[in-house]
Amino acid sequence: MRGRLLLAAALACVASSATAQEADRTVTGEITGADHQTYKAIPFDVPAGVERITVRLTYDKANKTVVDLGVFDPERFRGWSGGTRDRFTLSASDATPGYLPGALPAGRWHVQFGVPNARKDARSPYRVEIFFDRGATRNASAAIADAPLKTGPGWYRGDLHMHDAHSDGSCASQQGKRVPCPLYRTVETASQAGLDFIAVTDHNTSSHFSGLRELQPYYDRLLLIPGAEITTFGGHANIFGQSRWVDFRVGSLAVPNIAALQNEVAAAGAILSINHPALPSGEACMGCGWVWPGTDWSQVTAIEAINSLTTQPPLAGLDFWYDKLNRGYRITGIGSSDNHDPAAGPGKAPIGRPATVVHARELSQPAILDGIRAGNVFIDVEGTRDRMLEVMVVSGRTRAAMGETVTTPAAKLQVEARVTGITQGTIQLVANGKEHSRVPLRASPATLPIDRPSACGWVAINILGPNDRKLLIGNPVYIQCKAAPRR
């Protein structure tokens, strides 16, 4: 009776603390004194087509019972964390530290318990929950997701494009030699720069994902987003937040065209951002400019309006982005360093310059990606820590921020710009890619009027410095005067 009561209490505790999703497999049992200093296999079956497995263990520790944790697939050992962890995840692309990424074969797996201590009269209930990512279901990803680093809505500052030793990032070794640069150097430099988030986007690979999992608990003020720079013969694009490796070989049998790539990106749960789209393509920068015919721009979430400050010209992507906006596509403009060396000496792009500043509901990967999708975003060209731009279009009683839409606008609209961190400069009002008006930055918020015919389509605010140098680049507020836009 006592054992059954303990088991019921333990399972109730588990249920109250579990995440909302239900486990795909659940195994319950009891550790007794007979299990002292033995190994205990907990079998479970994995169906075909599983892309990620997350295991979560809960057991009663009140009587000094200790359970170590590991796992075997049908063929081999896949990892061990002892008593350090109560959950772990594995996929083809990444795994919790202590576990091995790789294919997830269908068949009989088993969670491996080691029991270094169970008192003679011990009766310790346990519960093992197994979650799968399979098809469109992402139970395993949800079960291993980190809590937000910060709660509550706000502006979060980050850099969405950088490389390390997992692709072509390099830096000076201890002896001053040029070597592939360890991932931690990139992350540490971003942390020192005061950023809130970064995306590490090594070319065509996911090998850095496990490293990000290892580093994230330590860097608990800096959100680490897994990404990849999809490097094709017809252009480069970053993807952010993918759950697995995405095949980049456009033109091959596996990925016959750009539509197939875009569908794969969406299936992996990622968003797509076109990199340095206006650069020339050739021997100097192979495949750098975006020239793919058949691109579905409705599936493109962002475009790099600025790629580092060393690319010539650094604002080459701005007109490319404005052209897509004028064609009716709602695509967020971002800026990224494209850093390849965290030391960033003369002539190199330092991490965080430029920075993309995103209004998000919290500091978490889903919230930052949703914030980029929503478009309440601006680019801090010089990558400061304190410059801010908030834009609001006022039409009668309607107020719309960047990324939002004003429908059936009034004859006259007011565009409000609230700027902090800059005391002298110019506020530039852009309508459908062309300058409409400008006023000196003297007071904040400043108001710029615009008539309905000029505003129809979209309007944005940029902040200019001396010689019209762009300091802050705002995203559009959409003004819908006729039919609904494409996206």
GROMACS .gro file of C-alpha atoms in nm:
model
  487
    1MET     CA    1   0.000   0.000   0.000
    2ARG     CA    2   0.278   0.243   0.094
    3GLY     CA    3   0.447   0.188  -0.244
    4ARG     CA    4   0.126   0.255  -0.433
    5LEU     CA    5   0.070   0.577  -0.240
    6LEU     CA    6   0.424   0.695  -0.310
    7LEU     CA    7   0.385   0.614  -0.677
    8ALA     CA    8   0.058   0.807  -0.698
    9ALA     CA    9   0.212   1.109  -0.525
   10ALA     CA   10   0.514   1.109  -0.753
   11LEU     CA   11   0.304   1.084  -1.068
   12ALA     CA   12   0.079   1.366  -0.949
   13CYS     CA   13   0.390   1.580  -0.899
   14VAL     CA   14   0.509   1.498  -1.248
   15ALA     CA   15   0.171   1.582  -1.399
   16SER     CA   16   0.162   1.920  -1.226
   17SER     CA   17   0.509   2.019  -1.351
   18ALA     CA   18   0.494   1.871  -1.700
   19THR     CA   19   0.468   2.083  -2.008
   20ALA     CA   20   0.137   2.104  -2.189
   21GLN     CA   21   0.208   1.844  -2.457
   22GLU     CA   22   0.143   1.478  -2.388
   23ALA     CA   23   0.424   1.223  -2.409
   24ASP     CA   24   0.424   0.984  -2.704
   25ARG     CA   25   0.541   0.703  -2.475
   26THR     CA   26   0.525   0.679  -2.095
   27VAL     CA   27   0.680   0.409  -1.878
   28THR     CA   28   0.630   0.396  -1.502
   29GLY     CA   29   0.780   0.169  -1.243
   30GLU     CA   30   0.962   0.152  -0.911
   31ILE     CA   31   1.322   0.138  -0.792
   32THR     CA   32   1.359  -0.098  -0.495
   33GLY     CA   33   1.643  -0.212  -0.275
   34ALA     CA   34   1.701  -0.503  -0.512
   35ASP     CA   35   1.814  -0.252  -0.779
   36HIS     CA   36   2.103  -0.121  -0.567
   37GLN     CA   37   2.422  -0.097  -0.780
   38THR     CA   38   2.260  -0.255  -1.085
   39TYR     CA   39   2.168  -0.140  -1.435
   40LYS     CA   40   1.805  -0.136  -1.539
   41ALA     CA   41   1.684  -0.116  -1.902
   42ILE     CA   42   1.358   0.071  -1.969
   43PRO     CA   43   1.246  -0.028  -2.321
   44PHE     CA   44   1.043   0.187  -2.559
   45ASP     CA   45   0.961   0.162  -2.930
   46VAL     CA   46   1.045   0.429  -3.186
   47PRO     CA   47   0.835   0.432  -3.505
   48ALA     CA   48   0.972   0.512  -3.850
   49GLY     CA   49   1.001   0.878  -3.946
   50VAL     CA   50   1.095   1.022  -3.606
   51GLU     CA   51   1.325   1.326  -3.639
   52ARG     CA   52   1.391   1.401  -3.271
   53ILE     CA   53   1.357   1.213  -2.943
   54THR     CA   54   1.339   1.381  -2.603
   55VAL     CA   55   1.339   1.177  -2.282
   56ARG     CA   56   1.235   1.313  -1.944
   57LEU     CA   57   1.282   1.128  -1.611
   58THR     CA   58   1.115   1.195  -1.280
   59TYR     CA   59   1.164   0.977  -0.972
   60ASP     CA   60   1.124   0.992  -0.594
   61LYS     CA   61   1.455   1.099  -0.433
   62ALA     CA   62   1.322   1.136  -0.081
   63ASN     CA   63   1.479   0.814   0.050
   64LYS     CA   64   1.826   0.886  -0.101
   65THR     CA   65   1.763   0.679  -0.412
   66VAL     CA   66   1.992   0.790  -0.698
   67VAL     CA   67   1.931   0.708  -1.065
   68ASP     CA   68   2.185   0.773  -1.342
   69LEU     CA   69   2.049   0.822  -1.693
   70GLY     CA   70   2.152   0.718  -2.044
   71VAL     CA   71   2.013   0.566  -2.363
   72PHE     CA   72   2.084   0.299  -2.627
   73ASP     CA   73   1.926   0.274  -2.972
   74PRO     CA   74   1.862  -0.070  -3.128
   75GLU     CA   75   2.224  -0.092  -3.241
   76ARG     CA   76   2.449   0.120  -3.024
   77PHE     CA   77   2.515   0.342  -2.725
   78ARG     CA   78   2.377   0.696  -2.773
   79GLY     CA   79   2.473   0.880  -2.458
   80TRP     CA   80   2.504   0.910  -2.082
   81SER     CA   81   2.454   1.196  -1.839
   82GLY     CA   82   2.455   1.009  -1.509
   83GLY     CA   83   2.274   1.200  -1.237
   84THR     CA   84   2.347   1.539  -1.396
   85ARG     CA   85   2.033   1.568  -1.608
   86ASP     CA   86   1.669   1.469  -1.589
   87ARG     CA   87   1.611   1.510  -1.964
   88PHE     CA   88   1.796   1.494  -2.293
   89THR     CA   89   1.730   1.521  -2.664
   90LEU     CA   90   1.876   1.357  -2.976
   91SER     CA   91   1.833   1.420  -3.346
   92ALA     CA   92   2.033   1.374  -3.664
   93SER     CA   93   2.169   1.728  -3.635
   94ASP     CA   94   2.227   1.780  -3.261
   95ALA     CA   95   2.202   1.634  -2.915
   96THR     CA   96   2.224   1.731  -2.549
   97PRO     CA   97   2.586   1.737  -2.422
   98GLY     CA   98   2.681   1.380  -2.331
   99TYR     CA   99   2.466   1.235  -2.611
  100LEU     CA  100   2.545   1.151  -2.972
  101PRO     CA  101   2.357   1.305  -3.265
  102GLY     CA  102   2.280   1.081  -3.560
  103ALA     CA  103   2.011   0.884  -3.736
  104LEU     CA  104   1.719   0.771  -3.520
  105PRO     CA  105   1.650   0.411  -3.627
  106ALA     CA  106   1.304   0.268  -3.580
  107GLY     CA  107   1.276  -0.021  -3.337
  108ARG     CA  108   1.332  -0.108  -2.974
  109TRP     CA  109   1.534   0.152  -2.782
  110HIS     CA  110   1.594   0.156  -2.410
  111VAL     CA  111   1.659   0.418  -2.151
  112GLN     CA  112   1.946   0.292  -1.935
  113PHE     CA  113   1.927   0.341  -1.561
  114GLY     CA  114   2.227   0.301  -1.338
  115VAL     CA  115   2.136   0.281  -0.970
  116PRO     CA  116   2.438   0.368  -0.754
  117ASN     CA  117   2.223   0.387  -0.444
  118ALA     CA  118   1.893   0.234  -0.334
  119ARG     CA  119   1.844   0.157   0.032
  120LYS     CA  120   1.737  -0.192   0.132
  121ASP     CA  121   1.378  -0.088   0.200
  122ALA     CA  122   1.359   0.164  -0.088
  123ARG     CA  123   1.045   0.193  -0.297
  124SER     CA  124   1.102   0.489  -0.532
  125PRO     CA  125   0.846   0.542  -0.810
  126TYR     CA  126   0.978   0.668  -1.145
  127ARG     CA  127   0.824   0.797  -1.463
  128VAL     CA  128   0.996   0.806  -1.803
  129GLU     CA  129   0.830   1.019  -2.070
  130ILE     CA  130   0.939   0.998  -2.435
  131PHE     CA  131   0.847   1.266  -2.689
  132PHE     CA  132   0.884   1.252  -3.068
  133ASP     CA  133   0.914   1.505  -3.347
  134ARG     CA  134   0.746   1.335  -3.640
  135GLY     CA  135   0.597   1.503  -3.945
  136ALA     CA  136   0.436   1.829  -3.837
  137THR     CA  137   0.428   1.724  -3.469
  138ARG     CA  138   0.705   1.880  -3.258
  139ASN     CA  139   0.651   1.725  -2.914
  140ALA     CA  140   1.021   1.649  -2.861
  141SER     CA  141   1.127   2.004  -2.947
  142ALA     CA  142   0.868   2.146  -2.709
  143ALA     CA  143   0.975   1.913  -2.427
  144ILE     CA  144   1.339   2.027  -2.447
  145ALA     CA  145   1.273   2.397  -2.514
  146ASP     CA  146   1.450   2.640  -2.283
  147ALA     CA  147   1.259   2.889  -2.073
  148PRO     CA  148   1.276   3.252  -2.193
  149LEU     CA  149   1.594   3.430  -2.088
  150LYS     CA  150   1.383   3.738  -2.018
  151THR     CA  151   1.008   3.762  -1.978
  152GLY     CA  152   0.788   4.043  -2.091
  153PRO     CA  153   0.765   4.242  -2.414
  154GLY     CA  154   1.046   4.473  -2.514
  155TRP     CA  155   1.311   4.563  -2.770
  156TYR     CA  156   1.584   4.302  -2.808
  157ARG     CA  157   1.909   4.368  -2.992
  158GLY     CA  158   2.095   4.104  -3.193
  159ASP     CA  159   2.306   3.992  -3.486
  160LEU     CA  160   2.169   3.733  -3.727
  161HIS     CA  161   2.468   3.633  -3.941
  162MET     CA  162   2.809   3.500  -3.829
  163HIS     CA  163   3.051   3.212  -3.880
  164ASP     CA  164   3.298   3.007  -3.677
  165ALA     CA  165   3.513   2.693  -3.712
  166HIS     CA  166   3.217   2.491  -3.833
  167SER     CA  167   3.247   2.674  -4.166
  168ASP     CA  168   3.483   2.954  -4.270
  169GLY     CA  169   3.528   3.153  -3.949
  170SER     CA  170   3.891   3.198  -3.845
  171CYS     CA  171   4.099   3.381  -3.586
  172ALA     CA  172   4.450   3.397  -3.446
  173SER     CA  173   4.561   3.101  -3.233
  174GLN     CA  174   4.759   3.134  -2.909
  175GLN     CA  175   5.075   3.140  -3.122
  176GLY     CA  176   4.928   3.388  -3.367
  177LYS     CA  177   4.855   3.140  -3.644
  178ARG     CA  178   4.540   3.167  -3.851
  179VAL     CA  179   4.315   2.878  -3.745
  180PRO     CA  180   3.946   2.781  -3.757
  181CYS     CA  181   3.794   2.982  -3.474
  182PRO     CA  182   3.617   2.791  -3.193
  183LEU     CA  183   3.246   2.856  -3.155
  184TYR     CA  184   3.282   2.979  -2.796
  185ARG     CA  185   3.496   3.273  -2.914
  186THR     CA  186   3.210   3.397  -3.131
  187VAL     CA  187   2.956   3.356  -2.851
  188GLU     CA  188   3.178   3.521  -2.591
  189THR     CA  189   3.242   3.819  -2.818
  190ALA     CA  190   2.869   3.863  -2.878
  191SER     CA  191   2.810   3.850  -2.503
  192GLN     CA  192   3.073   4.116  -2.441
  193ALA     CA  193   2.908   4.333  -2.708
  194GLY     CA  194   2.594   4.344  -2.495
  195LEU     CA  195   2.369   4.172  -2.746
  196ASP     CA  196   2.049   3.998  -2.644
  197PHE     CA  197   2.052   3.734  -2.920
  198ILE     CA  198   2.262   3.598  -3.204
  199ALA     CA  199   2.208   3.347  -3.483
  200VAL     CA  200   2.514   3.138  -3.572
  201THR     CA  201   2.481   3.059  -3.943
  202ASP     CA  202   2.759   2.832  -4.063
  203HIS     CA  203   2.748   2.741  -4.430
  204ASN     CA  204   2.518   2.450  -4.522
  205THR     CA  205   2.572   2.258  -4.197
  206SER     CA  206   2.415   2.190  -3.861
  207SER     CA  207   2.729   2.065  -3.686
  208HIS     CA  208   2.737   2.371  -3.458
  209PHE     CA  209   2.392   2.303  -3.312
  210SER     CA  210   2.522   2.071  -3.038
  211GLY     CA  211   2.780   2.334  -2.944
  212LEU     CA  212   2.506   2.593  -2.904
  213ARG     CA  213   2.316   2.353  -2.677
  214GLU     CA  214   2.629   2.316  -2.465
  215LEU     CA  215   2.693   2.691  -2.441
  216GLN     CA  216   2.338   2.817  -2.386
  217PRO     CA  217   2.306   2.732  -2.013
  218TYR     CA  218   2.620   2.934  -1.937
  219TYR     CA  219   2.524   3.229  -2.155
  220ASP     CA  220   2.196   3.290  -1.980
  221ARG     CA  221   2.174   3.654  -2.089
  222LEU     CA  222   2.240   3.583  -2.459
  223LEU     CA  223   1.992   3.383  -2.667
  224LEU     CA  224   2.169   3.146  -2.910
  225ILE     CA  225   1.960   3.073  -3.219
  226PRO     CA  226   2.064   2.786  -3.448
  227GLY     CA  227   2.090   2.891  -3.811
  228ALA     CA  228   2.262   2.807  -4.137
  229GLU     CA  229   2.370   3.004  -4.439
  230ILE     CA  230   2.226   2.811  -4.731
  231THR     CA  231   2.497   2.869  -4.991
  232THR     CA  232   2.376   2.794  -5.344
  233PHE     CA  233   2.502   2.877  -5.692
  234GLY     CA  234   2.223   3.134  -5.733
  235GLY     CA  235   2.237   3.312  -5.400
  236HIS     CA  236   2.292   3.285  -5.026
  237ALA     CA  237   2.017   3.282  -4.764
  238ASN     CA  238   2.010   3.239  -4.390
  239ILE     CA  239   1.759   3.016  -4.220
  240PHE     CA  240   1.687   3.059  -3.850
  241GLY     CA  241   1.541   2.822  -3.592
  242GLN     CA  242   1.541   2.503  -3.799
  243SER     CA  243   1.484   2.174  -3.619
  244ARG     CA  244   1.719   1.979  -3.848
  245TRP     CA  245   1.967   2.000  -4.133
  246VAL     CA  246   1.823   2.136  -4.459
  247ASP     CA  247   1.956   2.009  -4.792
  248PHE     CA  248   2.111   2.304  -4.980
  249ARG     CA  249   2.186   2.136  -5.315
  250VAL     CA  250   1.952   2.331  -5.541
  251GLY     CA  251   1.970   2.182  -5.889
  252SER     CA  252   2.034   1.829  -5.766
  253LEU     CA  253   1.791   1.539  -5.772
  254ALA     CA  254   1.729   1.590  -5.401
  255VAL     CA  255   1.650   1.963  -5.438
  256PRO     CA  256   1.553   2.020  -5.801
  257ASN     CA  257   1.467   2.390  -5.776
  258ILE     CA  258   1.438   2.686  -5.544
  259ALA     CA  259   1.074   2.600  -5.466
  260ALA     CA  260   1.184   2.264  -5.326
  261LEU     CA  261   1.439   2.439  -5.103
  262GLN     CA  262   1.181   2.686  -4.974
  263ASN     CA  263   0.943   2.401  -4.895
  264GLU     CA  264   1.219   2.218  -4.705
  265VAL     CA  265   1.296   2.529  -4.501
  266ALA     CA  266   0.930   2.563  -4.403
  267ALA     CA  267   0.907   2.192  -4.319
  268ALA     CA  268   1.206   2.229  -4.086
  269GLY     CA  269   1.025   2.505  -3.896
  270ALA     CA  270   1.267   2.778  -4.003
  271ILE     CA  271   1.231   3.124  -4.150
  272LEU     CA  272   1.421   3.232  -4.462
  273SER     CA  273   1.625   3.552  -4.499
  274ILE     CA  274   1.800   3.653  -4.823
  275ASN     CA  275   2.164   3.751  -4.764
  276HIS     CA  276   2.354   4.036  -4.938
  277PRO     CA  277   2.110   4.006  -5.230
  278ALA     CA  278   2.246   4.288  -5.447
  279LEU     CA  279   2.609   4.174  -5.449
  280PRO     CA  280   2.750   4.063  -5.783
  281SER     CA  281   2.796   3.691  -5.842
  282GLY     CA  282   3.123   3.568  -5.991
  283GLU     CA  283   3.470   3.455  -5.900
  284ALA     CA  284   3.512   3.733  -5.644
  285CYS     CA  285   3.198   3.624  -5.458
  286MET     CA  286   3.061   3.300  -5.598
  287GLY     CA  287   2.683   3.286  -5.587
  288CYS     CA  288   2.661   3.586  -5.354
  289GLY     CA  289   2.385   3.783  -5.531
  290TRP     CA  290   2.033   3.642  -5.534
  291VAL     CA  291   1.940   3.547  -5.892
  292TRP     CA  292   1.719   3.239  -5.854
  293PRO     CA  293   1.421   3.240  -6.092
  294GLY     CA  294   1.100   3.109  -5.942
  295THR     CA  295   1.167   3.245  -5.591
  296ASP     CA  296   0.841   3.255  -5.397
  297TRP     CA  297   0.880   3.587  -5.222
  298SER     CA  298   0.573   3.519  -5.009
  299GLN     CA  299   0.785   3.255  -4.830
  300VAL     CA  300   1.074   3.496  -4.766
  301THR     CA  301   1.058   3.644  -4.416
  302ALA     CA  302   1.353   3.886  -4.424
  303ILE     CA  303   1.613   4.050  -4.646
  304GLU     CA  304   1.952   4.183  -4.538
  305ALA     CA  305   1.922   4.552  -4.618
  306ILE     CA  306   2.273   4.580  -4.472
  307ASN     CA  307   2.535   4.307  -4.477
  308SER     CA  308   2.824   4.419  -4.253
  309LEU     CA  309   2.976   4.763  -4.288
  310THR     CA  310   3.267   4.637  -4.498
  311THR     CA  311   3.059   4.519  -4.795
  312GLN     CA  312   3.076   4.776  -5.073
  313PRO     CA  313   2.839   4.946  -5.083
  314PRO     CA  314   2.716   4.844  -4.735
  315LEU     CA  315   2.356   4.945  -4.814
  316ALA     CA  316   2.347   4.748  -5.139
  317GLY     CA  317   2.047   4.545  -5.019
  318LEU     CA  318   1.830   4.845  -4.936
  319ASP     CA  319   1.696   4.910  -5.287
  320PHE     CA  320   1.655   4.534  -5.343
  321TRP     CA  321   1.438   4.516  -5.030
  322TYR     CA  322   1.240   4.830  -5.122
  323ASP     CA  323   1.167   4.680  -5.464
  324LYS     CA  324   1.009   4.372  -5.305
  325LEU     CA  325   0.801   4.592  -5.074
  326ASN     CA  326   0.678   4.791  -5.374
  327ARG     CA  327   0.572   4.466  -5.538
  328GLY     CA  328   0.344   4.395  -5.243
  329TYR     CA  329   0.555   4.150  -5.042
  330ARG     CA  330   0.570   4.210  -4.669
  331ILE     CA  331   0.933   4.125  -4.596
  332THR     CA  332   1.121   4.245  -4.289
  333GLY     CA  333   1.444   4.436  -4.343
  334ILE     CA  334   1.735   4.334  -4.119
  335GLY     CA  335   2.104   4.410  -4.081
  336SER     CA  336   2.380   4.164  -3.992
  337SER     CA  337   2.755   4.165  -3.944
  338ASP     CA  338   2.839   3.848  -4.143
  339ASN     CA  339   3.129   3.817  -3.901
  340HIS     CA  340   3.406   3.566  -3.978
  341ASP     CA  341   3.651   3.662  -3.702
  342PRO     CA  342   3.538   3.759  -3.352
  343ALA     CA  343   3.856   3.966  -3.304
  344ALA     CA  344   3.738   4.182  -3.599
  345GLY     CA  345   4.051   4.384  -3.674
  346PRO     CA  346   4.072   4.670  -3.926
  347GLY     CA  347   3.859   4.616  -4.234
  348LYS     CA  348   3.655   4.336  -4.074
  349ALA     CA  349   3.295   4.331  -3.956
  350PRO     CA  350   3.262   4.328  -3.575
  351ILE     CA  351   2.986   4.119  -3.423
  352GLY     CA  352   2.678   4.330  -3.359
  353ARG     CA  353   2.752   4.596  -3.621
  354PRO     CA  354   2.499   4.648  -3.763
  355ALA     CA  355   2.243   4.520  -3.515
  356THR     CA  356   1.885   4.413  -3.576
  357VAL     CA  357   1.652   4.534  -3.302
  358VAL     CA  358   1.332   4.333  -3.265
  359HIS     CA  359   1.023   4.404  -3.058
  360ALA     CA  360   0.927   4.066  -2.913
  361ARG     CA  361   0.699   3.935  -2.640
  362GLU     CA  362   0.999   3.787  -2.453
  363LEU     CA  363   1.360   3.682  -2.509
  364SER     CA  364   1.313   3.333  -2.651
  365GLN     CA  365   1.372   3.178  -2.990
  366PRO     CA  366   1.001   3.151  -3.083
  367ALA     CA  367   0.938   3.510  -2.973
  368ILE     CA  368   1.235   3.658  -3.162
  369LEU     CA  369   1.142   3.471  -3.481
  370ASP     CA  370   0.780   3.579  -3.443
  371GLY     CA  371   0.900   3.935  -3.390
  372ILE     CA  372   1.097   3.924  -3.715
  373ARG     CA  373   0.792   3.787  -3.894
  374ALA     CA  374   0.574   4.065  -3.747
  375GLY     CA  375   0.812   4.336  -3.867
  376ASN     CA  376   0.827   4.573  -3.568
  377VAL     CA  377   1.200   4.585  -3.629
  378PHE     CA  378   1.467   4.842  -3.704
  379ILE     CA  379   1.833   4.831  -3.798
  380ASP     CA  380   2.091   5.007  -3.579
  381VAL     CA  381   2.350   5.060  -3.850
  382GLU     CA  382   2.643   5.135  -3.619
  383GLY     CA  383   2.548   4.868  -3.367
  384THR     CA  384   2.514   5.088  -3.061
  385ARG     CA  385   2.370   4.967  -2.734
  386ASP     CA  386   2.121   5.247  -2.681
  387ARG     CA  387   1.980   5.393  -3.004
  388MET     CA  388   1.609   5.332  -3.042
  389LEU     CA  389   1.346   5.398  -3.308
  390GLU     CA  390   0.972   5.360  -3.254
  391VAL     CA  391   0.733   5.449  -3.535
  392MET     CA  392   0.357   5.493  -3.528
  393VAL     CA  393   0.123   5.590  -3.811
  394VAL     CA  394  -0.191   5.769  -3.691
  395SER     CA  395  -0.502   5.769  -3.909
  396GLY     CA  396  -0.804   5.900  -3.723
  397ARG     CA  397  -0.839   5.668  -3.423
  398THR     CA  398  -0.618   5.400  -3.578
  399ARG     CA  399  -0.256   5.365  -3.467
  400ALA     CA  400  -0.020   5.119  -3.637
  401ALA     CA  401   0.343   5.036  -3.555
  402MET     CA  402   0.609   4.903  -3.790
  403GLY     CA  403   0.491   4.582  -3.953
  404GLU     CA  404   0.125   4.663  -3.895
  405THR     CA  405  -0.140   4.781  -4.141
  406VAL     CA  406  -0.364   5.085  -4.166
  407THR     CA  407  -0.675   5.003  -4.370
  408THR     CA  408  -0.906   5.266  -4.526
  409PRO     CA  409  -0.675   5.550  -4.418
  410ALA     CA  410  -0.792   5.904  -4.359
  411ALA     CA  411  -0.713   6.176  -4.610
  412LYS     CA  412  -0.427   6.294  -4.390
  413LEU     CA  413  -0.200   6.071  -4.185
  414GLN     CA  414   0.056   6.151  -3.919
  415VAL     CA  415   0.379   5.953  -3.890
  416GLU     CA  416   0.523   5.972  -3.539
  417ALA     CA  417   0.890   5.893  -3.481
  418ARG     CA  418   1.026   5.846  -3.131
  419VAL     CA  419   1.408   5.843  -3.130
  420THR     CA  420   1.646   5.793  -2.839
  421GLY     CA  421   2.025   5.781  -2.825
  422ILE     CA  422   2.070   6.039  -3.104
  423THR     CA  423   2.061   6.410  -3.030
  424GLN     CA  424   2.138   6.556  -3.373
  425GLY     CA  425   2.036   6.431  -3.713
  426THR     CA  426   1.753   6.417  -3.964
  427ILE     CA  427   1.428   6.225  -3.968
  428GLN     CA  428   1.360   6.096  -4.319
  429LEU     CA  429   1.008   5.987  -4.417
  430VAL     CA  430   1.013   5.728  -4.697
  431ALA     CA  431   0.699   5.645  -4.895
  432ASN     CA  432   0.711   5.347  -5.130
  433GLY     CA  433   1.089   5.355  -5.148
  434LYS     CA  434   1.129   5.728  -5.216
  435GLU     CA  435   1.197   6.014  -4.980
  436HIS     CA  436   0.876   6.204  -4.911
  437SER     CA  437   0.999   6.458  -4.658
  438ARG     CA  438   1.251   6.522  -4.386
  439VAL     CA  439   1.274   6.728  -4.069
  440PRO     CA  440   1.560   6.799  -3.828
  441LEU     CA  441   1.578   6.572  -3.525
  442ARG     CA  442   1.517   6.826  -3.251
  443ALA     CA  443   1.246   6.680  -3.034
  444SER     CA  444   1.113   6.331  -2.984
  445PRO     CA  445   0.854   6.224  -3.071
  446ALA     CA  446   0.847   6.413  -3.400
  447THR     CA  447   0.546   6.415  -3.632
  448LEU     CA  448   0.561   6.415  -4.011
  449PRO     CA  449   0.235   6.457  -4.208
  450ILE     CA  450   0.162   6.270  -4.529
  451ASP     CA  451  -0.146   6.265  -4.754
  452ARG     CA  452  -0.333   5.947  -4.837
  453PRO     CA  453  -0.235   5.922  -5.207
  454SER     CA  454   0.135   5.946  -5.124
  455ALA     CA  455   0.112   5.700  -4.835
  456CYS     CA  456  -0.080   5.420  -5.007
  457GLY     CA  457   0.146   5.114  -5.008
  458TRP     CA  458   0.391   5.167  -4.726
  459VAL     CA  459   0.579   5.431  -4.530
  460ALA     CA  460   0.895   5.407  -4.318
  461ILE     CA  461   1.124   5.625  -4.111
  462ASN     CA  462   1.503   5.641  -4.134
  463ILE     CA  463   1.731   5.847  -3.912
  464LEU     CA  464   2.022   6.017  -4.089
  465GLY     CA  465   2.345   6.158  -3.952
  466PRO     CA  466   2.603   6.393  -4.106
  467ASN     CA  467   2.626   6.373  -4.486
  468ASP     CA  468   2.299   6.177  -4.483
  469ARG     CA  469   2.472   5.874  -4.333
  470LYS     CA  470   2.203   5.630  -4.230
  471LEU     CA  471   2.205   5.562  -3.856
  472LEU     CA  472   1.871   5.385  -3.805
  473ILE     CA  473   1.660   5.214  -4.073
  474GLY     CA  474   1.296   5.151  -3.995
  475ASN     CA  475   1.064   4.885  -4.128
  476PRO     CA  476   0.739   4.974  -4.306
  477VAL     CA  477   0.397   5.053  -4.178
  478TYR     CA  478   0.163   4.926  -4.450
  479ILE     CA  479  -0.111   5.156  -4.581
  480GLN     CA  480  -0.387   4.956  -4.747
  481CYS     CA  481  -0.598   5.175  -4.971
  482LYS     CA  482  -0.724   4.920  -5.224
  483ALA     CA  483  -0.703   4.542  -5.243
  484ALA     CA  484  -0.531   4.342  -4.968
  485PRO     CA  485  -0.156   4.289  -5.019
  486ARG     CA  486  -0.019   3.950  -5.116
  487ARG     CA  487   0.111   3.881  -4.766
   0.00000   0.00000   0.00000
